Coordinates of C-alpha atoms in Angstrom, one line a residue:
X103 CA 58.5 -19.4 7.4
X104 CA 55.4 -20.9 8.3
X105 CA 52.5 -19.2 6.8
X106 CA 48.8 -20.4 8.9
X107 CA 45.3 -19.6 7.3
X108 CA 42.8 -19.5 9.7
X109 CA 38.9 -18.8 9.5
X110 CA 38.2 -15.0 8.2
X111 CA 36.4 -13.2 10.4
X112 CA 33.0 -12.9 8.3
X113 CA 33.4 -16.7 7.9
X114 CA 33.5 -17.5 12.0
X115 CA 31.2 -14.7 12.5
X116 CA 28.4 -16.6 10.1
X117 CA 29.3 -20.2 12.0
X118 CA 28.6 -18.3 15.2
X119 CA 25.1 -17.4 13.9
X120 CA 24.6 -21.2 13.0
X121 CA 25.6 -22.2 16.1
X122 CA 23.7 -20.2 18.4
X123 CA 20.7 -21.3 20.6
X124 CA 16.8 -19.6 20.3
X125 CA 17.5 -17.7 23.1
X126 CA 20.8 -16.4 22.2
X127 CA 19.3 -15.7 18.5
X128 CA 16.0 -13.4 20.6
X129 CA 18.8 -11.2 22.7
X130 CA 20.5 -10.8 19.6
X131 CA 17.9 -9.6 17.8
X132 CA 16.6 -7.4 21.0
X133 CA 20.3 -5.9 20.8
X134 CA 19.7 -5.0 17.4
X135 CA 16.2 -3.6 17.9
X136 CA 17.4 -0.9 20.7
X137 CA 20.3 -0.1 18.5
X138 CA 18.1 0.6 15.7
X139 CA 15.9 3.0 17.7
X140 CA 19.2 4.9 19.2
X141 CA 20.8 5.5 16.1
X142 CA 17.7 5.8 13.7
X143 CA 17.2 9.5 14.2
X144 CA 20.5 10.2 12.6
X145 CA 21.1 13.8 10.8
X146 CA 20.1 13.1 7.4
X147 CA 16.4 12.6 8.4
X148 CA 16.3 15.8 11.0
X149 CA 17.2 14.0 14.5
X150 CA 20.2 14.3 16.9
X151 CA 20.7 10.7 18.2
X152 CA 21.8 12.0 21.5
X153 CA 18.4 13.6 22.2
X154 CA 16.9 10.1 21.8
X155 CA 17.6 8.9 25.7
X156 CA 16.1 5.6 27.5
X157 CA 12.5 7.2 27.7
X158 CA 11.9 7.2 24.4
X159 CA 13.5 4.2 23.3
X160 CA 10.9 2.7 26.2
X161 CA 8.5 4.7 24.7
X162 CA 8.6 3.2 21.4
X163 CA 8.8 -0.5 23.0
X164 CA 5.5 -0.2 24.1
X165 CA 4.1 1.7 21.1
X166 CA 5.4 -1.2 19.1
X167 CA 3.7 -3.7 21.8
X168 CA 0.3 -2.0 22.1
X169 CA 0.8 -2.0 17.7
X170 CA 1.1 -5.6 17.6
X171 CA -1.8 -6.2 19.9
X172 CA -4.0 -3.8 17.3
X173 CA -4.5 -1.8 20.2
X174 CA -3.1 1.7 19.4
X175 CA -4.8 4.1 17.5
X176 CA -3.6 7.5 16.5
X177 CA -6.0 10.2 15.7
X178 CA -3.8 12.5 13.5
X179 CA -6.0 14.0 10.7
X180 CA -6.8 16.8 12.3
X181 CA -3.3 17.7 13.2
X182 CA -2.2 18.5 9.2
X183 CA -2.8 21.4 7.8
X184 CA -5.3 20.6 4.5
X185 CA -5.6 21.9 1.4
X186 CA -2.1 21.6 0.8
X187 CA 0.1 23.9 -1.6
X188 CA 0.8 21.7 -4.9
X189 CA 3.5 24.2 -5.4
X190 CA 5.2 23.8 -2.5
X191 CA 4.5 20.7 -1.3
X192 CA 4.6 18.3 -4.0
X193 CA 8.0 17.1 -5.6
X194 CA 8.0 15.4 -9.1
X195 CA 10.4 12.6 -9.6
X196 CA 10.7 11.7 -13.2
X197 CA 12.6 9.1 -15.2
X198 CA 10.7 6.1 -16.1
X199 CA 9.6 5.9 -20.0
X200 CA 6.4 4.3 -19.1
X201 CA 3.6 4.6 -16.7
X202 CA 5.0 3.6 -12.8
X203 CA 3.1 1.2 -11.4
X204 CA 4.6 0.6 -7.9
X205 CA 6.0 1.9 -5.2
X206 CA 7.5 1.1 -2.1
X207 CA 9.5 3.5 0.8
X208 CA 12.1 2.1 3.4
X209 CA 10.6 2.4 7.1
X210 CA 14.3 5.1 7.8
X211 CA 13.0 7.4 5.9
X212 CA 15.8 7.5 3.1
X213 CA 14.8 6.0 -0.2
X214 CA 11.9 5.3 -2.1
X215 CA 11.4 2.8 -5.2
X216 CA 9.5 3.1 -7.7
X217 CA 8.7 0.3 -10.4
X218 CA 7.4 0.6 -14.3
X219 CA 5.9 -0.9 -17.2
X220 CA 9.5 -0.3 -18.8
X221 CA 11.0 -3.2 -16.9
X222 CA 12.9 -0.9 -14.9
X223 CA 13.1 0.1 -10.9
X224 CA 14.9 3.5 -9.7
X225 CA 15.9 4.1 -6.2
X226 CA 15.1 8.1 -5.0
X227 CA 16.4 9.8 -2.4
X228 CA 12.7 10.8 -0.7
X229 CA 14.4 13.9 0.8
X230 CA 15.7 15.6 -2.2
X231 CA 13.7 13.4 -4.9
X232 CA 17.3 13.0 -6.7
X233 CA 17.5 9.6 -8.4
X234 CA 20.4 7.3 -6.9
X235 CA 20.2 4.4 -9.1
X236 CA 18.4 2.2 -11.9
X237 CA 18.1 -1.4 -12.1
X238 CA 17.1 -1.7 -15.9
X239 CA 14.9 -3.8 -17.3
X240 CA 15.6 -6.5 -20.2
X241 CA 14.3 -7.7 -23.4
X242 CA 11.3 -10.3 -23.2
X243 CA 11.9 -13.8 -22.9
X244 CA 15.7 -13.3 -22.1
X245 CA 17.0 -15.7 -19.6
X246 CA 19.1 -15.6 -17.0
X247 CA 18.7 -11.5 -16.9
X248 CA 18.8 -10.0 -13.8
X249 CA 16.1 -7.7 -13.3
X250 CA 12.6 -7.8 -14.8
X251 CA 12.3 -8.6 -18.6
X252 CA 8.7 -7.2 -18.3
X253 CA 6.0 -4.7 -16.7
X254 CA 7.0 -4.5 -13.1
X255 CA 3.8 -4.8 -11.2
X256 CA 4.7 -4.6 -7.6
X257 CA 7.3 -4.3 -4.8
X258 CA 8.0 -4.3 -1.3
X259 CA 11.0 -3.4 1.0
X260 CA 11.4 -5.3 4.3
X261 CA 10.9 -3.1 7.7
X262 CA 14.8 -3.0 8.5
X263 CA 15.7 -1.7 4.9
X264 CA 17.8 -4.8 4.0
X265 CA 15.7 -6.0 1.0
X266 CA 13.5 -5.3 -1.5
X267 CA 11.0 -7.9 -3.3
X268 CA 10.1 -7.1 -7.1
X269 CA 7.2 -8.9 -9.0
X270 CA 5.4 -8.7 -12.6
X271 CA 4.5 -9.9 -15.6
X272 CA 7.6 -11.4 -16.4
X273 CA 6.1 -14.4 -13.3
X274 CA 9.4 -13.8 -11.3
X275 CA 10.2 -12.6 -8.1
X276 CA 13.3 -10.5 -7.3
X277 CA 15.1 -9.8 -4.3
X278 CA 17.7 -6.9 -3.9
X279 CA 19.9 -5.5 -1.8
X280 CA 18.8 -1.5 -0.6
X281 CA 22.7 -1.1 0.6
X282 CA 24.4 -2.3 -1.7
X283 CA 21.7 -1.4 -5.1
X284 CA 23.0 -5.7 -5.7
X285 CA 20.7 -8.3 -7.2
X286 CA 20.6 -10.9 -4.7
X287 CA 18.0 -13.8 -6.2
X288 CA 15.4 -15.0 -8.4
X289 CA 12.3 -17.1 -7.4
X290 CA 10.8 -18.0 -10.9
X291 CA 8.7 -20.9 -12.2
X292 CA 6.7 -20.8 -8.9
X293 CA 3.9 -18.6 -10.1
X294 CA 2.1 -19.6 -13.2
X295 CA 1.0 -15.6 -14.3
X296 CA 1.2 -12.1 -13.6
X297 CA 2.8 -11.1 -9.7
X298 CA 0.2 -8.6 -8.8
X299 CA 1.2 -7.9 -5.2
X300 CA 3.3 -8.4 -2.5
X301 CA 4.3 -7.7 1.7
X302 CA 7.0 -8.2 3.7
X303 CA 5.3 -9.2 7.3
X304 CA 6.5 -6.3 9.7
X305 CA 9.4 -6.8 11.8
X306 CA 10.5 -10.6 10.3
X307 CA 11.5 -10.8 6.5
X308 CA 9.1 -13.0 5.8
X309 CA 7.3 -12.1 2.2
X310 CA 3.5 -12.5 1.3
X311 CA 3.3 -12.6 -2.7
X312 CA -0.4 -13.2 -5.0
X313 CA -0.6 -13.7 -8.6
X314 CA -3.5 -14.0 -11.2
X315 CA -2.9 -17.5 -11.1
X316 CA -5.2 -17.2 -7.4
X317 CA -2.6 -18.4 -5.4
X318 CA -0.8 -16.9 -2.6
X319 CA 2.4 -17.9 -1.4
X320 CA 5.2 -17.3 0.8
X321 CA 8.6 -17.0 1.2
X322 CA 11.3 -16.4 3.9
X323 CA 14.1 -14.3 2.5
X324 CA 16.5 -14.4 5.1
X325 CA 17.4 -17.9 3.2
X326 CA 16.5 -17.3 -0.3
X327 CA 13.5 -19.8 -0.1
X328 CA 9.9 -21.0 -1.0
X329 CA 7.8 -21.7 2.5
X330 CA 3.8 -23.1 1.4
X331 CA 1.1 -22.2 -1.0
X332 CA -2.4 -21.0 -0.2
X333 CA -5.5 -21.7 -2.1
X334 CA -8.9 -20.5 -1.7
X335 CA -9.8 -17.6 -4.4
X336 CA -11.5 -18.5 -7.4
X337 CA -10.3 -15.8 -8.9
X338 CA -6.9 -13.6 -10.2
X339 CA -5.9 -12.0 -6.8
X340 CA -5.4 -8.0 -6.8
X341 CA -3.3 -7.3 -3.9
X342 CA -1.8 -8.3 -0.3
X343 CA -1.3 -6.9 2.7
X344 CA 0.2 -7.4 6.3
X345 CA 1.3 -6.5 9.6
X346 CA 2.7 -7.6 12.8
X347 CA 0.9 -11.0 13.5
X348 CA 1.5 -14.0 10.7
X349 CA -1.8 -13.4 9.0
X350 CA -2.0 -11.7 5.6
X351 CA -5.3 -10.5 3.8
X352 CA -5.7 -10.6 0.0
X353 CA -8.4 -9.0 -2.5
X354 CA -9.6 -11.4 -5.4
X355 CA -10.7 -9.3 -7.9
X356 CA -13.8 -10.6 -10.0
X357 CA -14.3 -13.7 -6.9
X358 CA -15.4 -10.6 -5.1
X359 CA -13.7 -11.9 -1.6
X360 CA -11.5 -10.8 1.0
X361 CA -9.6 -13.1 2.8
X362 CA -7.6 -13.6 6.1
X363 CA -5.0 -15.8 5.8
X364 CA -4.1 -17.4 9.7
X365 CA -0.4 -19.1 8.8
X366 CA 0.1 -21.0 11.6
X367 CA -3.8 -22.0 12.6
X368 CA -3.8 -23.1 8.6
X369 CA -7.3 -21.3 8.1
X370 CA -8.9 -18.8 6.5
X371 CA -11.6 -16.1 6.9
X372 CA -13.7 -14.8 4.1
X373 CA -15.9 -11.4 3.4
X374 CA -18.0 -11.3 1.0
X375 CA -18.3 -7.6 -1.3
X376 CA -20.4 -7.0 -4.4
X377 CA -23.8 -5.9 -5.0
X378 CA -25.5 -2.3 -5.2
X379 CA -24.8 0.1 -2.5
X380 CA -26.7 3.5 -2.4
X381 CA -25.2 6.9 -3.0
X382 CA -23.8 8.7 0.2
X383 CA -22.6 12.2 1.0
X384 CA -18.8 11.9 1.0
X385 CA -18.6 14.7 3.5
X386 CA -20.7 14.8 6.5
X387 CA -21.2 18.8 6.8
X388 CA -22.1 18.5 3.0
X389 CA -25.4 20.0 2.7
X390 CA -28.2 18.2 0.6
X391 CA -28.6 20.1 -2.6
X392 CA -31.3 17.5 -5.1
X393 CA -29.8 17.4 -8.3
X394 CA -32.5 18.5 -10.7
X395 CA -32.9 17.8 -14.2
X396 CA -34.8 18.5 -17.3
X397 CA -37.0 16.2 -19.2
X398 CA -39.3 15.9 -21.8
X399 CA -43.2 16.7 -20.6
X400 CA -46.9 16.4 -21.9
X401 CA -47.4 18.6 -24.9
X402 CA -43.5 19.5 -25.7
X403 CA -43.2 20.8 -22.6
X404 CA -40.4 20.2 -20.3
X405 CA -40.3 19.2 -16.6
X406 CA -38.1 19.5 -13.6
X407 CA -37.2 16.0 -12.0
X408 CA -35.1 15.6 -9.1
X409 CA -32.1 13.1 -10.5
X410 CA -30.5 10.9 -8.1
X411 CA -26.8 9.8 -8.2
X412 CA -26.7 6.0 -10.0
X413 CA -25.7 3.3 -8.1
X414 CA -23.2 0.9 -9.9
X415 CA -22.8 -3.3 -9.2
X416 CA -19.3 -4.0 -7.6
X417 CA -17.8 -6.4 -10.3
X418 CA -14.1 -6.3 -8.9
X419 CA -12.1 -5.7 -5.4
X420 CA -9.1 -4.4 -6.7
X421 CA -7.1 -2.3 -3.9
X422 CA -6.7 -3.4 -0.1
X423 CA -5.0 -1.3 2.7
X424 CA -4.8 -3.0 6.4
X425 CA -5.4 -0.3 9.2
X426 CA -4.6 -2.7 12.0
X427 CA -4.8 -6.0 12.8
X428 CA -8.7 -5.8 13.1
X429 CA -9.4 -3.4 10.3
X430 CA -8.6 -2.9 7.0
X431 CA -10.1 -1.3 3.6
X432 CA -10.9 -2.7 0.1
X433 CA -12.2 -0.3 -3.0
X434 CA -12.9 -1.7 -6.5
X435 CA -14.0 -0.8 -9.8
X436 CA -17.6 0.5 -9.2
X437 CA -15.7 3.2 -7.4
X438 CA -16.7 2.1 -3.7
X439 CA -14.7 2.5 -0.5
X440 CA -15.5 -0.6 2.1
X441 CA -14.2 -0.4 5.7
X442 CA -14.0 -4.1 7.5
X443 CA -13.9 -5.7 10.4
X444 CA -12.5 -9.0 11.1
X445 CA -15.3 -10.0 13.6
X446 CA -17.8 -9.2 10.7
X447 CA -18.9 -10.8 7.3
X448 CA -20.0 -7.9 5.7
X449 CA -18.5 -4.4 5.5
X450 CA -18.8 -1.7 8.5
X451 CA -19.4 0.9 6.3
X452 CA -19.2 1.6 2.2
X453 CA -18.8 4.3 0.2
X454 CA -20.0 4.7 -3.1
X455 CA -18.2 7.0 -6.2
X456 CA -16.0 7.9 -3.8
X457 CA -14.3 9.6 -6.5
X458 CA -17.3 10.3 -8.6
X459 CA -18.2 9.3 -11.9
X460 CA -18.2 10.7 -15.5
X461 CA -20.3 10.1 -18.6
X462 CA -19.1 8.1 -21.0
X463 CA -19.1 9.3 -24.7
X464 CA -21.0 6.2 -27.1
X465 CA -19.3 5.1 -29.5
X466 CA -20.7 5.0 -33.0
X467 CA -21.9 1.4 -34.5
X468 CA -22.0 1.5 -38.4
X469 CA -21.0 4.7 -38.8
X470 CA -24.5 6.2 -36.8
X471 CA -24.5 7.6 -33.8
X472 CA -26.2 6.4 -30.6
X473 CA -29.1 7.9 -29.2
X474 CA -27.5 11.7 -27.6
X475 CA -26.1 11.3 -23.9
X476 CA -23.6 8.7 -22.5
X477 CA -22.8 5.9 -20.1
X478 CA -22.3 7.0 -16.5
X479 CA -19.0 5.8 -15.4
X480 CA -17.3 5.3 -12.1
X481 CA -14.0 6.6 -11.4
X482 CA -12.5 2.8 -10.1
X483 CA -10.8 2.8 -7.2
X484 CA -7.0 1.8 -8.5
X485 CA -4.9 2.1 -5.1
X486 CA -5.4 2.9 -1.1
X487 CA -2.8 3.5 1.5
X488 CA -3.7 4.1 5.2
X489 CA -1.4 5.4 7.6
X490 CA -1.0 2.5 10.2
X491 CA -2.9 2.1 13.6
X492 CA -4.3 5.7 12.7
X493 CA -7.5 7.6 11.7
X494 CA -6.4 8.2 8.2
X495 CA -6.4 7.1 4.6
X496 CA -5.8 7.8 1.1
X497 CA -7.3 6.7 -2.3
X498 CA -6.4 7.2 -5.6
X499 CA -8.3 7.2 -9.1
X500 CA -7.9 9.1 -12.6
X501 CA -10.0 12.2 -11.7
X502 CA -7.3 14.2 -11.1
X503 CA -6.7 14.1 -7.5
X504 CA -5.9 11.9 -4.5
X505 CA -8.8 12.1 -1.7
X506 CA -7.7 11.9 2.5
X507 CA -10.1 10.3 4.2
X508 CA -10.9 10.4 8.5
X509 CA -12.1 7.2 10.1
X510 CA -14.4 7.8 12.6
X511 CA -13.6 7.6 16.2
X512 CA -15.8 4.1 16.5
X513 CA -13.7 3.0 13.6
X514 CA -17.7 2.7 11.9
X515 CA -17.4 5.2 9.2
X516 CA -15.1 7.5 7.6
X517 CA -15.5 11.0 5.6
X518 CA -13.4 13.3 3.4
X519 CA -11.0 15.8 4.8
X520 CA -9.5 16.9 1.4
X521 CA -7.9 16.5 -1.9
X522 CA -4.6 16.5 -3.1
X523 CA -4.2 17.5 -6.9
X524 CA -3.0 14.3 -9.2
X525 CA -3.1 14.7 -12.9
X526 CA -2.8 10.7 -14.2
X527 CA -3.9 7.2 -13.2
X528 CA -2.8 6.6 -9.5
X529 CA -1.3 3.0 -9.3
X530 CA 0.0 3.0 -6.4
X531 CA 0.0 4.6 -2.8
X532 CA 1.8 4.6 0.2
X533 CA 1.7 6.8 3.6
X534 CA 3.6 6.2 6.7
X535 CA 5.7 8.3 8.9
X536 CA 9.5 7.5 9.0
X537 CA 10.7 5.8 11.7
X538 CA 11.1 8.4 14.8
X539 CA 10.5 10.8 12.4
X540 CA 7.2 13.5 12.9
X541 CA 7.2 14.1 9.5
X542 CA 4.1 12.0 7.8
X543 CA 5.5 11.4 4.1
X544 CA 2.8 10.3 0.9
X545 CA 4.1 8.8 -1.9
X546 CA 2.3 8.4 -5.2
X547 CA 3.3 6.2 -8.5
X548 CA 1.3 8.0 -11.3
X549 CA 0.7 7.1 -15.3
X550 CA -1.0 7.7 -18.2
X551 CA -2.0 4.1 -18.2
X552 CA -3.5 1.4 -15.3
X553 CA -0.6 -0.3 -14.3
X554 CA -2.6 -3.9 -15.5
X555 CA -3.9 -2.8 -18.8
X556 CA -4.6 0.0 -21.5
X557 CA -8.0 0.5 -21.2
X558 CA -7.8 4.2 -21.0
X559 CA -4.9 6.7 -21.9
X560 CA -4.9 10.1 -19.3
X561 CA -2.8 12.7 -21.4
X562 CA -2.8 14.9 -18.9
X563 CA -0.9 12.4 -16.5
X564 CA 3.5 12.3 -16.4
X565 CA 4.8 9.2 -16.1
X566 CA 6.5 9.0 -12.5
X567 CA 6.7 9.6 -8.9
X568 CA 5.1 12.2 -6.7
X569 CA 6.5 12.8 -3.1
X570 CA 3.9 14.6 -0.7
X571 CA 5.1 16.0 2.9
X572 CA 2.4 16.7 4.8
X573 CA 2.4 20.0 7.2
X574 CA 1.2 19.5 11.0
X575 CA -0.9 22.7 12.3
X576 CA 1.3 23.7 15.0
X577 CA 4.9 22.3 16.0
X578 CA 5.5 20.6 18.7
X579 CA 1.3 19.2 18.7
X580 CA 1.5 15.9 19.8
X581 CA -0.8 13.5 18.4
X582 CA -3.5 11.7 20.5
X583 CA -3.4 8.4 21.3
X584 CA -5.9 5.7 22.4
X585 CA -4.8 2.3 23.9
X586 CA -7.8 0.5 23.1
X587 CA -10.5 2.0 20.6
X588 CA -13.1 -0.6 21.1
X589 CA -13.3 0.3 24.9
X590 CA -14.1 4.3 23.5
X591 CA -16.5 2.9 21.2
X592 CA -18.4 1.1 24.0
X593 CA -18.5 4.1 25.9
X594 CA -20.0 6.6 23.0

């Protein structure tokens, strides 16, 4: 009997790929996309796909148009419902021995990832907070592990859930699989020191990662390879971020720059930060109450001086969260908030101590003590999230909560709606709203330590991950959109 072997079917499926043209490879992909959106709202994240007919899927088409362009704003902070109930409303997700640095949700709605100065990563169910699965870390300096053998600094999960990116001290940069909980590959001995942030540009798997050594570079993970370097800071680089369009923007640190990176144009834009900024009120229905004082008068006497809140030098731009493709926000360890704009040099609007500042205690030098008082402190800004092509943003510190902030409808300013309670050092942030999902879902990796160093020790913190679902007002309140929010700010 003659026995043939023929081609399996993933193996003529994969030379079909390879063999088809751009414009086979686009209605592919468009295929894909419009399958995605009809069977996204499945049961396990609260939708019936047979509700979803052709008017929404449209719908979403042009929502996702109008996002690319940067020309869709939402204005949803009024529609939660603030304070929140801790009780209630946050879940605790713990398992990590050490402080969690990272975090990073898929766009379905399904899992979350958190990452830790252990080594380790665990995968959480982000409706139930039930932990699914670890990928452990290893011993230092063994090679050829597969995983981390240090403190995992940052990750990222591409927008259609196939993979998530893993960086750290450890100078490599892994790529899993979310299906299959698989390591895939390793990109080591590209960066020279610590992996301190990374992206995955929205809607192409193509990944943004910085490092102290003040390079950015990028990779396309579809094939497993190294694309270009870019060079510009003159300093270790904080974080990255990204949308739609092939630009990324990247904090560096103590260089006290932002800058847009243009891929394909091969520039760069750069805003400047750093220097004093005065005190403002964080809310703007908070009255003016002086802050008065006593100190020493003529004679022993004492007298009542009005004491104004200090103003502290920005010395680093740690955090970074894009808004849109015009606007995005930096914060850094003198405890200021900057909004930007990419048509200006200098930031729209600052705000200082966003989270306040404490007094620190002297320390004693030879066994005497200091002259009686302290050092005023600011809490630093350690991570920001903002809820895309929206009015709203997060930020998170070690004073015990995370602060929502509202951008103004000018997208000039911005003010504080409320506070969420956070015992710990916030490392990292995220908020976004799963996709075709009205839920708007926080997520929050909290330590006792920063997730770079051990400069300060918050005993009060647990090590792990918090998961916030925010409450609308009313059901059924659709949230108000704007096509275009320059042509509103003209008009005010």
């Amino acid at each position: 009997m003659d026995l043939e072997f023929g081609p399996s079917e993933d193996e003529s499926a994969d030379e079909d790929l390879m063999n088809e043209t751009a414009a086979q490879k686009r209605l592919r992909l468009a295929k894909n996309y419009i399958d995605t959106l009809q069977h996204a709202g499945d049961d396990e994240i609260g939708y019936d796909a047979e509700d979803i007919d052709r008017d929404n899927i449209a719908d979403r088409l042009k929502q996702d148009a109008l996002e690319i362009q940067g020309r869709l704003h939402r204005h949803l902070t009024e529609t939660f419902q603030f304070p929140i109930n801790p009780e209630t409303a946050i879940k605790t997700c713990r398992g990590h021995n050490l402080s969690a640095t990272s975090i990073a949700a898929t766009d379905n709605g399904l899992y979350v990832y958190s990452g830790s100065k252990d080594g380790s990563i665990i995968k959480w169910d982000l409706k139930t907070g039930k932990k699914l699965h670890i990928f452990p870390g290893g011993r230092k300096n063994v090679e050829n592990f597969q995983g981390h053998t240090d403190h995992v600094v940052c990750l990222a999960v591409s927008s259609d859930n196939q993979f998530l990116a893993s960086g750290g001290k450890d100078k490599k940069i892994n790529v899993w699989s979310v299906q299959d909980n698989k390591w895939l590959h390793c990109f080591k001995q590209q960066h020279k020191d610590t992996i301190t942030g990374m992206s995955f540009r929205k809607g192409h798997n193509q990944l943004y990662t910085v490092s102290s050594d003040r390079t950015v570079k990028l990779w396309n993970v579809d094939e497993l390879s190294y694309i270009e370097t870019l060079f510009g800071h003159q300093d270790s680089i904080t974080a990255v971020d990204s949308l739609a369009k092939e630009h990324c923007v990247s904090t560096g640190g103590r260089d006290r720059t932002v800058r847009l990176w243009k891929i394909v144009e091969e520039s760069q834009l750069v805003f400047r930060g750093g220097g004093f900024i005065r005190p403002k009120k964080l809310n703007k229905d908070e009255p003016e109450e002086p802050k008065v004082v006593a100190t020493p008068g003529e004679d022993g006497g004492v007298v009542m001086k009005e004491k104004k809140d200090p103003s502290f030098l920005e010395g680093s731009m740690d955090c970074l969260a894009v808004i849109d493709e015009e606007n995005f926000l930096t914060g850094g360890d003198s405890g200021t908030i900057s909004l930007w704009n990419v048509n200006k040099k200098k930031a729209v609007f600052s705000m200082p101590l966003a989270h306040g500042y404490h007094t620190q205690p002297l320390d004693y030098t030879n066994g005497e003590a200091q002259p009686g008082g302290g050092v005023e402190t600011p809490y630093w800004i350690t991570s920001l999230a903002s809820l895309r092509y929206s009015d709203m943003f997060v930020s998170g510190s070690w004073n015990g909560t995370i602060r929502v902030w509202q951008i103004g409808k000018n997208m000039k300013n911005f003010s504080l709606v409320s506070t969420i309670p956070m015992a710990g050092v916030v490392n990292d942030l995220q908020l976004y709203q799963p996709t075709l999902s009205k839920k708007t879902v926080l997520v929050a990796a909290v330590g006792q330590e920063h997730k770079l160093g051990r400069w300060l020790r918050i005993k009060e913190g647990r090590n792990g991950v918090r998961i916030v679902e925010l409450s609308a007002k009313s059901k059924g309140e659709a949230p108000e959109e704007s096509e275009d929010d320059e042509e509103a700010a003209k008009d005010e």
